[in-house]
Amino acid sequence: MRLLLLPSYSPNLNLIERLWGFAKRRSVYGWYHPDFASFRTAIEATLAGIPTTHATP
């Protein structure tokens, strides 16, 4: 048996955590969503508005 050391948890380096933080700031903070459907629509609209290509200088 060989012991493998895993890196410590670092949410700042995990890209999905950064994406979720961005989505929360854009669509959850400061907004009231009366039901799950409106919450989901807001999250989906935020994620759909993120460009998927990089700008080149």
C-alpha atoms as one frame of an Amber mdcrd trajectory, in Angstrom:
protein
   0.000   0.000   0.000   1.273   3.456  -0.903   0.117   6.660   0.786  -0.786
   9.480  -1.609  -0.980  12.985  -0.217  -3.765  15.101  -1.633  -3.507  18.886
  -1.843  -5.462  20.837   0.731  -8.825  22.241  -0.256  -8.499  25.665  -1.818
 -11.742  27.149  -3.170  -9.887  30.131  -4.649  -8.036  27.836  -7.035 -11.100
  25.796  -7.977 -12.568  27.445 -11.078 -16.120  26.200 -10.547 -16.154  27.868
  -7.116 -15.137  31.157  -8.711 -17.830  30.785 -11.378 -20.489  30.029  -8.767
 -19.388  33.072  -6.731 -19.735  35.259  -9.820 -23.186  33.838 -10.595 -24.354
  34.395  -7.009 -23.175  38.003  -6.991 -24.895  38.693 -10.303 -28.216  36.926
  -9.774 -28.809  36.235  -6.086 -27.395  39.033  -3.915 -29.847  41.912  -3.670
 -32.596  40.099  -5.565 -35.722  38.406  -4.266 -36.789  35.210  -5.996 -40.260
  34.136  -4.845 -39.832  30.569  -6.040 -37.237  28.138  -7.303 -38.268  28.642
 -10.940 -37.395  32.358 -10.883 -34.143  31.603  -9.035 -33.209  29.026 -11.649
 -34.102  31.388 -14.499 -31.888  34.103 -13.003 -28.937  31.729 -12.616 -29.365
  30.370 -16.150 -29.567  33.888 -17.610 -26.393  34.884 -15.767 -24.500  31.817
 -16.951 -25.783  32.238 -20.525 -24.445  35.806 -20.564 -20.861  34.753 -19.890
 -18.749  34.850 -23.059 -17.243  31.508 -24.020 -14.422  32.883 -26.147 -11.393
  34.893 -25.121 -10.737  38.359 -26.443  -7.467  38.680 -28.293  -5.524  41.939
 -28.141
